[in-house]
Structure formats: C-alpha cells, structure tokens
C-alpha cells in the first residue's frame, strides 16, 4: 500500500470517529515511483467524510526523436523495376552456384543492388512523434469527403428522412 498504515482516511460525520476505509493500492513497480502519499485534512470539503490525500508520482516522460524511413507506399513501382534492371545489367549473366562461398557472394551483390535501387527511387518519409504509420493518402481523401457529407447531413438534421442522412450512414460504414 502506498499510504502508510495507521493513518485514518475517514471521519464519520455523526460520531466524529476516525477509521481507515480507504487504502491506496499500487503495484510493486509503482512503489518505486511514489514520491509522497499523504493526507490533506486541511483541504477537506464541507460535508464530506473522506479525507483528501495527495499522491505524488515520479513519472518520466520518454520523448521519441522523430526519425525517417522509406515511404514504400509512395513508390512508382514501374520506375523501381526499370532502375533495378539497369543495375542488374551491369552484372554477368546468371551462372550455377556450386558452393557456399559463391552463394554468399551472389547474395551480397544482389542485396547491394536492391539497396542501391531503394536509396535512389524510394522517397524518404519524415516521421513525427505521433505519426500514424497506418494512415495513407486514400484515408485522408476519404476523411475530407466524409466530413463534407457529415456537414451536409447536419444541416438537414431537422428533416429525419432526408437523403443526406442515408448517404452519410453509408459513407461512414465505408470509411
């Protein structure tokens, strides 16, 4: 318990006797975060029997640094394939792989070519601290259209059977 034992948390309004009905339960992990846990009887409101208690926690906020990554959703794949073909044409024609060293060498060369093509063709997406990685341009357009439909439906809110309500409901389900 965060509140030390023996401290009364309630004063009965009729009898004036104190008791401990309220406990402050925390996990062991949180016990390390507690700075103070004290009663504040001087801040008790009128006609309340429970004492106010103040719990101060040491909560460190972890700030993420915005990063960057490749925006594969925005790639023009035909351009990517053309660029990859250009890079692959520089290599000799494929030959049978006879041992593990040849396999490793071919794998490394192919990986380098693909990575080089990615760096040249795939645009960089800047990530903010609150970036929704699942959000895309199609959802942005749908959101804009839905808000327009919703505004129109709201204008006709007094007319229950107006067609804009059905359109709004259908587009809401699609969105």
Tab-separated table of N, CA, C and O in Angstrom, residues 5-134:
chain	number	residue	atom	x	y	z
A	5	UNK	N	0.498	2.608	6.958
A	5	UNK	CA	-0.541	2.047	7.823
A	5	UNK	C	-0.751	2.925	9.055
A	5	UNK	O	0.140	3.659	9.475
A	6	UNK	N	-1.946	2.836	9.612
A	6	UNK	CA	-2.273	3.571	10.826
A	6	UNK	C	-2.840	4.957	10.570
A	6	UNK	O	-3.268	5.630	11.505
A	7	UNK	N	-2.844	5.415	9.344
A	7	UNK	CA	-3.377	6.744	9.028
A	7	UNK	C	-4.860	6.607	8.725
A	7	UNK	O	-5.268	5.783	7.910
A	8	UNK	N	-5.659	7.421	9.396
A	8	UNK	CA	-7.107	7.358	9.210
A	8	UNK	C	-7.494	8.179	7.984
A	8	UNK	O	-6.994	9.278	7.763
A	9	UNK	N	-8.380	7.617	7.183
A	9	UNK	CA	-8.772	8.260	5.930
A	9	UNK	C	-10.217	8.746	5.934
A	9	UNK	O	-10.667	9.329	4.958
A	10	UNK	N	-10.923	8.518	7.029
A	10	UNK	CA	-12.327	8.894	7.085
A	10	UNK	C	-12.666	9.336	8.500
A	10	UNK	O	-12.202	8.752	9.482
A	11	UNK	N	-13.460	10.391	8.577
A	11	UNK	CA	-14.003	10.817	9.871
A	11	UNK	C	-15.518	10.771	9.743
A	11	UNK	O	-16.109	11.492	8.938
A	12	UNK	N	-16.155	9.903	10.535
A	12	UNK	CA	-17.601	9.731	10.465
A	12	UNK	C	-18.274	11.041	10.824
A	12	UNK	O	-17.932	11.688	11.814
A	13	UNK	N	-19.258	11.458	10.008
A	13	UNK	CA	-19.889	12.761	10.203
A	13	UNK	C	-20.691	12.838	11.498
A	13	UNK	O	-20.776	13.887	12.130
A	14	UNK	N	-21.298	11.737	11.937
A	14	UNK	CA	-22.146	11.758	13.134
A	14	UNK	C	-21.319	11.556	14.393
A	14	UNK	O	-21.372	12.353	15.334
A	15	UNK	N	-20.521	10.502	14.427
A	15	UNK	CA	-19.789	10.173	15.650
A	15	UNK	C	-18.459	10.904	15.763
A	15	UNK	O	-17.936	11.056	16.866
A	16	UNK	N	-17.908	11.336	14.647
A	16	UNK	CA	-16.620	12.011	14.678
A	16	UNK	C	-15.437	11.065	14.829
A	16	UNK	O	-14.304	11.509	14.961
A	17	UNK	N	-15.710	9.760	14.843
A	17	UNK	CA	-14.630	8.790	14.983
A	17	UNK	C	-13.913	8.610	13.647
A	17	UNK	O	-14.525	8.632	12.591
A	18	UNK	N	-12.625	8.402	13.740
A	18	UNK	CA	-11.833	8.177	12.545
A	18	UNK	C	-11.667	6.702	12.266
A	18	UNK	O	-11.647	5.883	13.187
A	19	UNK	N	-11.572	6.362	11.010
A	19	UNK	CA	-11.314	4.975	10.634
A	19	UNK	C	-10.553	4.969	9.308
A	19	UNK	O	-10.365	6.003	8.683
A	20	UNK	N	-10.136	3.772	8.935
A	20	UNK	CA	-9.391	3.635	7.690
A	20	UNK	C	-10.186	2.740	6.752
A	20	UNK	O	-10.029	1.525	6.730
A	21	UNK	N	-11.017	3.364	5.939
A	21	UNK	CA	-11.782	2.614	4.949
A	21	UNK	C	-11.064	2.574	3.609
A	21	UNK	O	-11.207	1.634	2.850
A	22	UNK	N	-10.327	3.621	3.342
A	22	UNK	CA	-9.694	3.749	2.035
A	22	UNK	C	-8.227	3.355	2.111
A	22	UNK	O	-7.499	3.790	2.991
A	23	UNK	N	-7.822	2.539	1.193
A	23	UNK	CA	-6.429	2.171	1.045
A	23	UNK	C	-5.970	2.600	-0.341
A	23	UNK	O	-6.764	2.665	-1.280
A	24	UNK	N	-4.710	2.890	-0.456
A	24	UNK	CA	-4.143	3.262	-1.747
A	24	UNK	C	-3.277	2.097	-2.191
A	24	UNK	O	-2.168	1.911	-1.703
A	25	UNK	N	-3.816	1.295	-3.106
A	25	UNK	CA	-3.111	0.112	-3.566
A	25	UNK	C	-2.344	0.438	-4.837
A	25	UNK	O	-2.858	1.074	-5.746
A	26	UNK	N	-1.110	-0.008	-4.889
A	26	UNK	CA	-0.288	0.144	-6.087
A	26	UNK	C	0.519	-1.131	-6.298
A	26	UNK	O	0.689	-1.925	-5.375
A	27	UNK	N	1.015	-1.295	-7.490
A	27	UNK	CA	1.852	-2.450	-7.776
A	27	UNK	C	3.267	-2.197	-7.260
A	27	UNK	O	3.639	-1.062	-6.948
A	28	UNK	N	4.053	-3.244	-7.171
A	28	UNK	CA	5.432	-3.096	-6.717
A	28	UNK	C	6.221	-2.191	-7.646
A	28	UNK	O	7.077	-1.433	-7.218
A	29	UNK	N	5.904	-2.268	-8.923
A	29	UNK	CA	6.582	-1.415	-9.909
A	29	UNK	C	6.324	0.061	-9.615
A	29	UNK	O	7.217	0.888	-9.711
A	30	UNK	N	5.090	0.379	-9.225
A	30	UNK	CA	4.747	1.776	-8.945
A	30	UNK	C	5.282	2.259	-7.611
A	30	UNK	O	5.454	3.457	-7.420
A	31	UNK	N	5.558	1.360	-6.690
A	31	UNK	CA	6.077	1.781	-5.376
A	31	UNK	C	7.370	2.581	-5.534
A	31	UNK	O	7.622	3.512	-4.773
A	32	UNK	N	8.166	2.230	-6.541
A	32	UNK	CA	9.406	2.961	-6.767
A	32	UNK	C	9.162	4.360	-7.323
A	32	UNK	O	10.023	5.223	-7.220
A	33	UNK	N	7.997	4.585	-7.897
A	33	UNK	CA	7.685	5.878	-8.498
A	33	UNK	C	7.064	6.861	-7.509
A	33	UNK	O	6.967	8.043	-7.800
A	34	UNK	N	6.609	6.391	-6.360
A	34	UNK	CA	5.903	7.249	-5.423
A	34	UNK	C	6.892	8.147	-4.687
A	34	UNK	O	7.833	7.682	-4.058
A	35	UNK	N	6.650	9.454	-4.798
A	35	UNK	CA	7.458	10.411	-4.054
A	35	UNK	C	6.860	10.634	-2.669
A	35	UNK	O	7.549	10.545	-1.664
A	36	UNK	N	5.551	10.947	-2.636
A	36	UNK	CA	4.847	11.125	-1.363
A	36	UNK	C	3.419	10.627	-1.500
A	36	UNK	O	2.846	10.635	-2.585
A	37	UNK	N	2.851	10.215	-0.381
A	37	UNK	CA	1.444	9.840	-0.309
A	37	UNK	C	0.976	10.264	1.077
A	37	UNK	O	1.213	9.575	2.068
A	38	UNK	N	0.344	11.415	1.167
A	38	UNK	CA	-0.046	11.994	2.457
A	38	UNK	C	-1.495	12.453	2.428
A	38	UNK	O	-2.028	12.798	1.366
A	39	UNK	N	-2.089	12.489	3.603
A	39	UNK	CA	-3.434	13.044	3.744
A	39	UNK	C	-3.359	14.555	3.754
A	39	UNK	O	-2.370	15.146	4.195
A	40	UNK	N	-4.423	15.172	3.285
A	40	UNK	CA	-4.540	16.626	3.281
A	40	UNK	C	-5.826	17.006	4.023
A	40	UNK	O	-6.779	17.479	3.418
A	41	UNK	N	-5.890	16.799	5.348
A	41	UNK	CA	-7.140	17.062	6.064
A	41	UNK	C	-7.537	18.536	6.053
A	41	UNK	O	-8.706	18.868	6.173
A	42	UNK	N	-6.581	19.423	5.886
A	42	UNK	CA	-6.904	20.852	5.850
A	42	UNK	C	-7.617	21.243	4.564
A	42	UNK	O	-8.185	22.326	4.474
A	43	UNK	N	-7.620	20.378	3.559
A	43	UNK	CA	-8.288	20.666	2.289
A	43	UNK	C	-9.580	19.876	2.133
A	43	UNK	O	-10.106	19.744	1.040
A	44	UNK	N	-10.113	19.358	3.239
A	44	UNK	CA	-11.342	18.568	3.192
A	44	UNK	C	-12.518	19.479	2.890
A	44	UNK	O	-12.664	20.553	3.475
A	45	UNK	N	-13.369	19.069	1.964
A	45	UNK	CA	-14.535	19.862	1.594
A	45	UNK	C	-15.603	19.776	2.676
A	45	UNK	O	-15.590	18.897	3.533
A	46	UNK	N	-16.564	20.678	2.607
A	46	UNK	CA	-17.664	20.707	3.563
A	46	UNK	C	-18.562	19.501	3.339
A	46	UNK	O	-18.846	19.115	2.204
A	47	UNK	N	-19.025	18.896	4.421
A	47	UNK	CA	-19.952	17.770	4.408
A	47	UNK	C	-19.396	16.547	3.681
A	47	UNK	O	-20.127	15.805	3.025
A	48	UNK	N	-18.100	16.352	3.739
A	48	UNK	CA	-17.511	15.120	3.218
A	48	UNK	C	-16.826	14.397	4.361
A	48	UNK	O	-16.223	15.026	5.230
A	49	UNK	N	-16.944	13.101	4.384
A	49	UNK	CA	-16.338	12.356	5.476
A	49	UNK	C	-14.960	11.800	5.126
A	49	UNK	O	-14.169	11.502	5.998
A	50	UNK	N	-14.641	11.704	3.862
A	50	UNK	CA	-13.332	11.187	3.456
A	50	UNK	C	-12.323	12.324	3.386
A	50	UNK	O	-12.615	13.408	2.916
A	51	UNK	N	-11.123	12.022	3.842
A	51	UNK	CA	-10.045	12.992	3.736
A	51	UNK	C	-9.455	12.957	2.331
A	51	UNK	O	-9.395	11.913	1.687
A	52	UNK	N	-9.002	14.098	1.905
A	52	UNK	CA	-8.306	14.175	0.633
A	52	UNK	C	-6.874	13.710	0.842
A	52	UNK	O	-6.247	14.050	1.848
A	53	UNK	N	-6.357	12.899	-0.043
A	53	UNK	CA	-4.943	12.536	0.063
A	53	UNK	C	-4.246	12.871	-1.246
A	53	UNK	O	-4.827	12.870	-2.318
A	54	UNK	N	-2.995	13.224	-1.102
A	54	UNK	CA	-2.187	13.664	-2.228
A	54	UNK	C	-1.153	12.586	-2.536
A	54	UNK	O	-0.389	12.185	-1.666
A	55	UNK	N	-1.153	12.143	-3.763
A	55	UNK	CA	-0.202	11.140	-4.221
A	55	UNK	C	0.659	11.791	-5.294
A	55	UNK	O	0.166	12.198	-6.339
A	56	UNK	N	1.949	11.917	-5.021
A	56	UNK	CA	2.877	12.489	-5.998
A	56	UNK	C	3.737	11.368	-6.563
A	56	UNK	O	4.351	10.611	-5.814
A	57	UNK	N	3.748	11.290	-7.898
A	57	UNK	CA	4.489	10.242	-8.593
A	57	UNK	C	5.624	10.843	-9.407
A	57	UNK	O	5.514	11.948	-9.929
A	58	UNK	N	6.684	10.098	-9.521
A	58	UNK	CA	7.806	10.482	-10.365
A	58	UNK	C	7.618	9.763	-11.696
A	58	UNK	O	7.975	8.599	-11.851
A	59	UNK	N	7.013	10.464	-12.653
A	59	UNK	CA	6.733	9.876	-13.959
A	59	UNK	C	7.654	10.509	-14.995
A	59	UNK	O	7.515	11.677	-15.332
A	60	UNK	N	8.601	9.758	-15.461
A	60	UNK	CA	9.486	10.237	-16.505
A	60	UNK	C	8.804	10.028	-17.846
A	60	UNK	O	8.381	8.927	-18.184
A	61	UNK	N	8.719	11.105	-18.609
A	61	UNK	CA	8.125	11.031	-19.928
A	61	UNK	C	9.236	10.779	-20.934
A	61	UNK	O	10.226	11.511	-20.981
A	62	UNK	N	9.066	9.743	-21.711
A	62	UNK	CA	10.063	9.405	-22.719
A	62	UNK	C	9.668	10.080	-24.015
A	62	UNK	O	8.596	9.829	-24.571
A	63	UNK	N	10.513	10.977	-24.473
A	63	UNK	CA	10.257	11.678	-25.724
A	63	UNK	C	10.935	10.918	-26.863
A	63	UNK	O	12.119	10.596	-26.782
A	64	UNK	N	10.181	10.657	-27.890
A	64	UNK	CA	10.760	9.968	-29.038
A	64	UNK	C	11.301	10.994	-30.015
A	64	UNK	O	10.721	12.062	-30.204
A	65	UNK	N	12.396	10.669	-30.607
A	65	UNK	CA	13.003	11.545	-31.595
A	65	UNK	C	12.405	11.203	-32.955
A	65	UNK	O	12.421	10.034	-33.357
A	66	UNK	N	11.856	12.210	-33.641
A	66	UNK	CA	11.298	11.911	-34.960
A	66	UNK	C	12.375	11.342	-35.873
A	66	UNK	O	13.490	11.857	-35.932
A	67	UNK	N	12.047	10.290	-36.554
A	67	UNK	CA	13.003	9.639	-37.426
A	67	UNK	C	12.560	9.711	-38.876
A	67	UNK	O	11.607	10.405	-39.227
A	68	UNK	N	13.261	8.997	-39.704
A	68	UNK	CA	12.888	8.907	-41.105
A	68	UNK	C	12.893	7.442	-41.510
A	68	UNK	O	13.565	6.619	-40.893
A	69	UNK	N	12.126	7.153	-42.515
A	69	UNK	CA	12.125	5.811	-43.087
A	69	UNK	C	11.714	5.937	-44.540
A	69	UNK	O	11.274	7.001	-44.988
A	70	UNK	N	11.839	4.885	-45.260
A	70	UNK	CA	11.477	4.890	-46.671
A	70	UNK	C	9.968	4.720	-46.817
A	70	UNK	O	9.359	3.886	-46.156
A	71	UNK	N	9.372	5.528	-47.687
A	71	UNK	CA	7.925	5.512	-47.911
A	71	UNK	C	7.621	4.587	-49.089
A	71	UNK	O	7.424	5.031	-50.219
A	72	UNK	N	7.572	3.298	-48.822
A	72	UNK	CA	7.340	2.322	-49.884
A	72	UNK	C	5.936	2.440	-50.472
A	72	UNK	O	5.702	1.996	-51.591
A	73	UNK	N	5.016	3.044	-49.737
A	73	UNK	CA	3.663	3.215	-50.266
A	73	UNK	C	3.631	4.227	-51.412
A	73	UNK	O	2.714	4.222	-52.224
A	74	UNK	N	4.604	5.126	-51.436
A	74	UNK	CA	4.612	6.192	-52.446
A	74	UNK	C	5.508	5.873	-53.636
A	74	UNK	O	5.805	6.746	-54.432
A	75	UNK	N	5.944	4.640	-53.764
A	75	UNK	CA	6.855	4.253	-54.845
A	75	UNK	C	6.074	4.039	-56.132
A	75	UNK	O	4.996	3.451	-56.133
A	76	UNK	N	6.647	4.533	-57.216
A	76	UNK	CA	6.136	4.193	-58.541
A	76	UNK	C	6.895	2.929	-58.929
A	76	UNK	O	8.076	2.982	-59.289
A	77	UNK	N	6.239	1.799	-58.819
A	77	UNK	CA	6.922	0.517	-58.934
A	77	UNK	C	7.479	0.265	-60.332
A	77	UNK	O	8.486	-0.441	-60.489
A	78	UNK	N	6.881	0.831	-61.338
A	78	UNK	CA	7.427	0.668	-62.693
A	78	UNK	C	8.803	1.338	-62.781
A	78	UNK	O	9.743	0.781	-63.353
A	79	UNK	N	8.945	2.514	-62.191
A	79	UNK	CA	10.247	3.194	-62.156
A	79	UNK	C	11.265	2.386	-61.349
A	79	UNK	O	12.439	2.302	-61.715
A	80	UNK	N	10.794	1.794	-60.252
A	80	UNK	CA	11.685	0.988	-59.418
A	80	UNK	C	12.223	-0.204	-60.215
A	80	UNK	O	13.427	-0.493	-60.183
A	81	UNK	N	11.331	-0.877	-60.961
A	81	UNK	CA	11.756	-2.033	-61.746
A	81	UNK	C	12.756	-1.641	-62.838
A	81	UNK	O	13.737	-2.346	-63.087
A	82	UNK	N	12.507	-0.487	-63.494
A	82	UNK	CA	13.418	-0.022	-64.543
A	82	UNK	C	14.810	0.246	-63.967
A	82	UNK	O	15.821	-0.144	-64.547
A	83	UNK	N	14.844	0.921	-62.825
A	83	UNK	CA	16.127	1.247	-62.193
A	83	UNK	C	16.841	-0.028	-61.737
A	83	UNK	O	18.058	-0.153	-61.874
A	84	UNK	N	16.090	-0.976	-61.221
A	84	UNK	CA	16.679	-2.238	-60.782
A	84	UNK	C	17.263	-3.007	-61.978
A	84	UNK	O	18.359	-3.576	-61.890
A	85	UNK	N	16.550	-3.005	-63.111
A	85	UNK	CA	17.062	-3.667	-64.314
A	85	UNK	C	18.384	-3.039	-64.765
A	85	UNK	O	19.311	-3.738	-65.163
A	86	UNK	N	18.461	-1.688	-64.700
A	86	UNK	CA	19.699	-1.001	-65.089
A	86	UNK	C	20.869	-1.484	-64.240
A	86	UNK	O	21.957	-1.731	-64.752
A	87	UNK	N	20.645	-1.589	-62.949
A	87	UNK	CA	21.717	-2.027	-62.046
A	87	UNK	C	22.078	-3.493	-62.270
A	87	UNK	O	23.247	-3.868	-62.197
A	88	UNK	N	21.080	-4.322	-62.559
A	88	UNK	CA	21.342	-5.750	-62.742
A	88	UNK	C	22.048	-6.049	-64.069
A	88	UNK	O	22.731	-7.069	-64.206
A	89	UNK	N	21.871	-5.147	-65.056
A	89	UNK	CA	22.528	-5.352	-66.348
A	89	UNK	C	24.051	-5.233	-66.246
A	89	UNK	O	24.769	-5.725	-67.105
A	90	UNK	N	24.543	-4.591	-65.201
A	90	UNK	CA	25.988	-4.419	-65.016
A	90	UNK	C	26.666	-5.731	-64.609
A	90	UNK	O	27.878	-5.848	-64.704
A	91	UNK	N	25.888	-6.690	-64.166
A	91	UNK	CA	26.439	-7.975	-63.714
A	91	UNK	C	26.467	-8.975	-64.866
A	91	UNK	O	25.658	-8.891	-65.793
A	92	UNK	N	27.351	-9.947	-64.777
A	92	UNK	CA	27.371	-11.002	-65.810
A	92	UNK	C	26.096	-11.842	-65.714
A	92	UNK	O	25.403	-11.833	-64.698
A	93	UNK	N	25.795	-12.599	-66.773
A	93	UNK	CA	24.569	-13.415	-66.742
A	93	UNK	C	24.627	-14.448	-65.615
A	93	UNK	O	25.704	-14.827	-65.171
A	94	UNK	N	23.468	-14.880	-65.151
A	94	UNK	CA	23.434	-15.851	-64.049
A	94	UNK	C	24.175	-17.140	-64.401
A	94	UNK	O	24.170	-17.584	-65.541
A	95	UNK	N	24.807	-17.714	-63.403
A	95	UNK	CA	25.537	-18.964	-63.582
A	95	UNK	C	25.210	-19.885	-62.404
A	95	UNK	O	24.776	-19.399	-61.355
A	96	UNK	N	25.418	-21.166	-62.570
A	96	UNK	CA	25.112	-22.095	-61.464
A	96	UNK	C	25.981	-21.784	-60.241
A	96	UNK	O	27.162	-21.470	-60.357
A	97	UNK	N	25.370	-21.886	-59.077
A	97	UNK	CA	26.087	-21.680	-57.817
A	97	UNK	C	26.531	-23.059	-57.334
A	97	UNK	O	25.707	-23.939	-57.096
A	98	UNK	N	27.849	-23.211	-57.191
A	98	UNK	CA	28.386	-24.538	-56.887
A	98	UNK	C	28.793	-24.732	-55.437
A	98	UNK	O	28.917	-25.870	-54.983
A	99	UNK	N	29.022	-23.630	-54.715
A	99	UNK	CA	29.415	-23.793	-53.310
A	99	UNK	C	28.866	-22.644	-52.461
A	99	UNK	O	28.287	-21.682	-52.995
A	100	UNK	N	29.083	-22.748	-51.175
A	100	UNK	CA	28.543	-21.766	-50.228
A	100	UNK	C	29.170	-20.388	-50.418
A	100	UNK	O	28.495	-19.362	-50.250
A	101	UNK	N	30.433	-20.310	-50.775
A	101	UNK	CA	31.092	-19.011	-50.984
A	101	UNK	C	30.471	-18.268	-52.168
A	101	UNK	O	30.236	-17.060	-52.100
A	102	UNK	N	30.206	-18.997	-53.255
A	102	UNK	CA	29.553	-18.378	-54.416
A	102	UNK	C	28.148	-17.902	-54.069
A	102	UNK	O	27.713	-16.849	-54.525
A	103	UNK	N	27.437	-18.687	-53.276
A	103	UNK	CA	26.090	-18.300	-52.844
A	103	UNK	C	26.151	-17.026	-52.010
A	103	UNK	O	25.364	-16.089	-52.228
A	104	UNK	N	27.075	-16.962	-51.079
A	104	UNK	CA	27.215	-15.784	-50.215
A	104	UNK	C	27.573	-14.544	-51.038
A	104	UNK	O	27.041	-13.458	-50.825
A	105	UNK	N	28.482	-14.708	-52.002
A	105	UNK	CA	28.905	-13.594	-52.845
A	105	UNK	C	27.733	-13.089	-53.697
A	105	UNK	O	27.496	-11.888	-53.791
A	106	UNK	N	26.975	-14.008	-54.308
A	106	UNK	CA	25.819	-13.627	-55.132
A	106	UNK	C	24.756	-12.935	-54.281
A	106	UNK	O	24.155	-11.938	-54.708
A	107	UNK	N	24.548	-13.448	-53.088
A	107	UNK	CA	23.572	-12.848	-52.175
A	107	UNK	C	23.976	-11.428	-51.811
A	107	UNK	O	23.147	-10.509	-51.825
A	108	UNK	N	25.217	-11.216	-51.470
A	108	UNK	CA	25.699	-9.878	-51.105
A	108	UNK	C	25.567	-8.897	-52.264
A	108	UNK	O	25.159	-7.744	-52.072
A	109	UNK	N	25.916	-9.344	-53.487
A	109	UNK	CA	25.811	-8.471	-54.658
A	109	UNK	C	24.361	-8.086	-54.936
A	109	UNK	O	24.053	-6.927	-55.200
A	110	UNK	N	23.485	-9.066	-54.873
A	110	UNK	CA	22.061	-8.794	-55.114
A	110	UNK	C	21.494	-7.854	-54.051
A	110	UNK	O	20.749	-6.915	-54.365
A	111	UNK	N	21.869	-8.071	-52.820
A	111	UNK	CA	21.393	-7.206	-51.730
A	111	UNK	C	21.872	-5.771	-51.929
A	111	UNK	O	21.104	-4.813	-51.750
A	112	UNK	N	23.127	-5.594	-52.319
A	112	UNK	CA	23.663	-4.244	-52.559
A	112	UNK	C	22.915	-3.537	-53.684
A	112	UNK	O	22.597	-2.359	-53.596
A	113	UNK	N	22.612	-4.280	-54.758
A	113	UNK	CA	21.891	-3.701	-55.893
A	113	UNK	C	20.491	-3.268	-55.471
A	113	UNK	O	20.039	-2.171	-55.810
A	114	UNK	N	19.815	-4.108	-54.733
A	114	UNK	CA	18.454	-3.770	-54.285
A	114	UNK	C	18.493	-2.570	-53.348
A	114	UNK	O	17.679	-1.645	-53.469
A	115	UNK	N	19.433	-2.536	-52.420
A	115	UNK	CA	19.539	-1.403	-51.502
A	115	UNK	C	19.878	-0.116	-52.229
A	115	UNK	O	19.364	0.958	-51.893
A	116	UNK	N	20.740	-0.192	-53.223
A	116	UNK	CA	21.089	0.992	-54.011
A	116	UNK	C	19.864	1.508	-54.762
A	116	UNK	O	19.619	2.712	-54.809
A	117	UNK	N	19.080	0.598	-55.328
A	117	UNK	CA	17.864	0.991	-56.037
A	117	UNK	C	16.858	1.630	-55.076
A	117	UNK	O	16.221	2.627	-55.410
A	118	UNK	N	16.739	1.078	-53.893
A	118	UNK	CA	15.823	1.645	-52.895
A	118	UNK	C	16.245	3.067	-52.545
A	118	UNK	O	15.420	3.982	-52.484
A	119	UNK	N	17.535	3.290	-52.339
A	119	UNK	CA	18.011	4.627	-51.983
A	119	UNK	C	17.774	5.627	-53.100
A	119	UNK	O	17.537	6.802	-52.840
A	120	UNK	N	17.831	5.177	-54.353
A	120	UNK	CA	17.643	6.084	-55.475
A	120	UNK	C	16.173	6.367	-55.785
A	120	UNK	O	15.836	7.472	-56.201
A	121	UNK	N	15.311	5.385	-55.599
A	121	UNK	CA	13.935	5.510	-56.086
A	121	UNK	C	12.910	5.753	-54.976
A	121	UNK	O	11.982	6.536	-55.156
A	122	UNK	N	13.066	5.092	-53.856
A	122	UNK	CA	12.040	5.166	-52.807
A	122	UNK	C	12.195	6.469	-52.025
A	122	UNK	O	13.265	6.755	-51.484
A	123	UNK	N	11.117	7.291	-51.952
A	123	UNK	CA	11.217	8.558	-51.228
A	123	UNK	C	11.321	8.336	-49.713
A	123	UNK	O	10.921	7.306	-49.186
A	124	UNK	N	11.852	9.340	-49.040
A	124	UNK	CA	12.005	9.285	-47.584
A	124	UNK	C	10.782	9.928	-46.944
A	124	UNK	O	10.369	11.023	-47.321
A	125	UNK	N	10.209	9.242	-45.966
A	125	UNK	CA	9.075	9.771	-45.208
A	125	UNK	C	9.587	10.257	-43.868
A	125	UNK	O	10.317	9.548	-43.176
A	126	UNK	N	9.231	11.482	-43.520
A	126	UNK	CA	9.632	12.009	-42.220
A	126	UNK	C	8.582	11.598	-41.198
A	126	UNK	O	7.392	11.811	-41.386
A	127	UNK	N	9.031	11.037	-40.114
A	127	UNK	CA	8.121	10.566	-39.071
A	127	UNK	C	8.136	11.537	-37.914
A	127	UNK	O	9.196	11.876	-37.390
A	128	UNK	N	6.953	11.961	-37.516
A	128	UNK	CA	6.841	12.779	-36.329
A	128	UNK	C	6.679	11.892	-35.102
A	128	UNK	O	6.617	10.665	-35.194
A	129	UNK	N	6.615	12.526	-33.943
A	129	UNK	CA	6.472	11.770	-32.701
A	129	UNK	C	5.134	11.043	-32.639
A	129	UNK	O	5.002	10.020	-31.980
A	130	UNK	N	4.119	11.594	-33.326
A	130	UNK	CA	2.781	10.994	-33.257
A	130	UNK	C	2.303	10.535	-34.630
A	130	UNK	O	1.125	10.585	-34.939
A	131	UNK	N	3.204	10.084	-35.440
A	131	UNK	CA	2.865	9.641	-36.787
A	131	UNK	C	2.054	8.350	-36.734
A	131	UNK	O	2.406	7.429	-36.030
A	132	UNK	N	0.976	8.345	-37.504
A	132	UNK	CA	0.187	7.122	-37.650
A	132	UNK	C	0.714	6.401	-38.878
A	132	UNK	O	0.435	6.795	-40.007
A	133	UNK	N	1.451	5.361	-38.676
A	133	UNK	CA	2.082	4.676	-39.795
A	133	UNK	C	1.076	3.955	-40.684
A	133	UNK	O	1.367	3.624	-41.814
A	134	UNK	N	-0.118	3.711	-40.170
A	134	UNK	CA	-1.132	3.012	-40.945
A	134	UNK	C	-1.935	3.975	-41.793
A	134	UNK	O	-2.705	3.583	-42.657
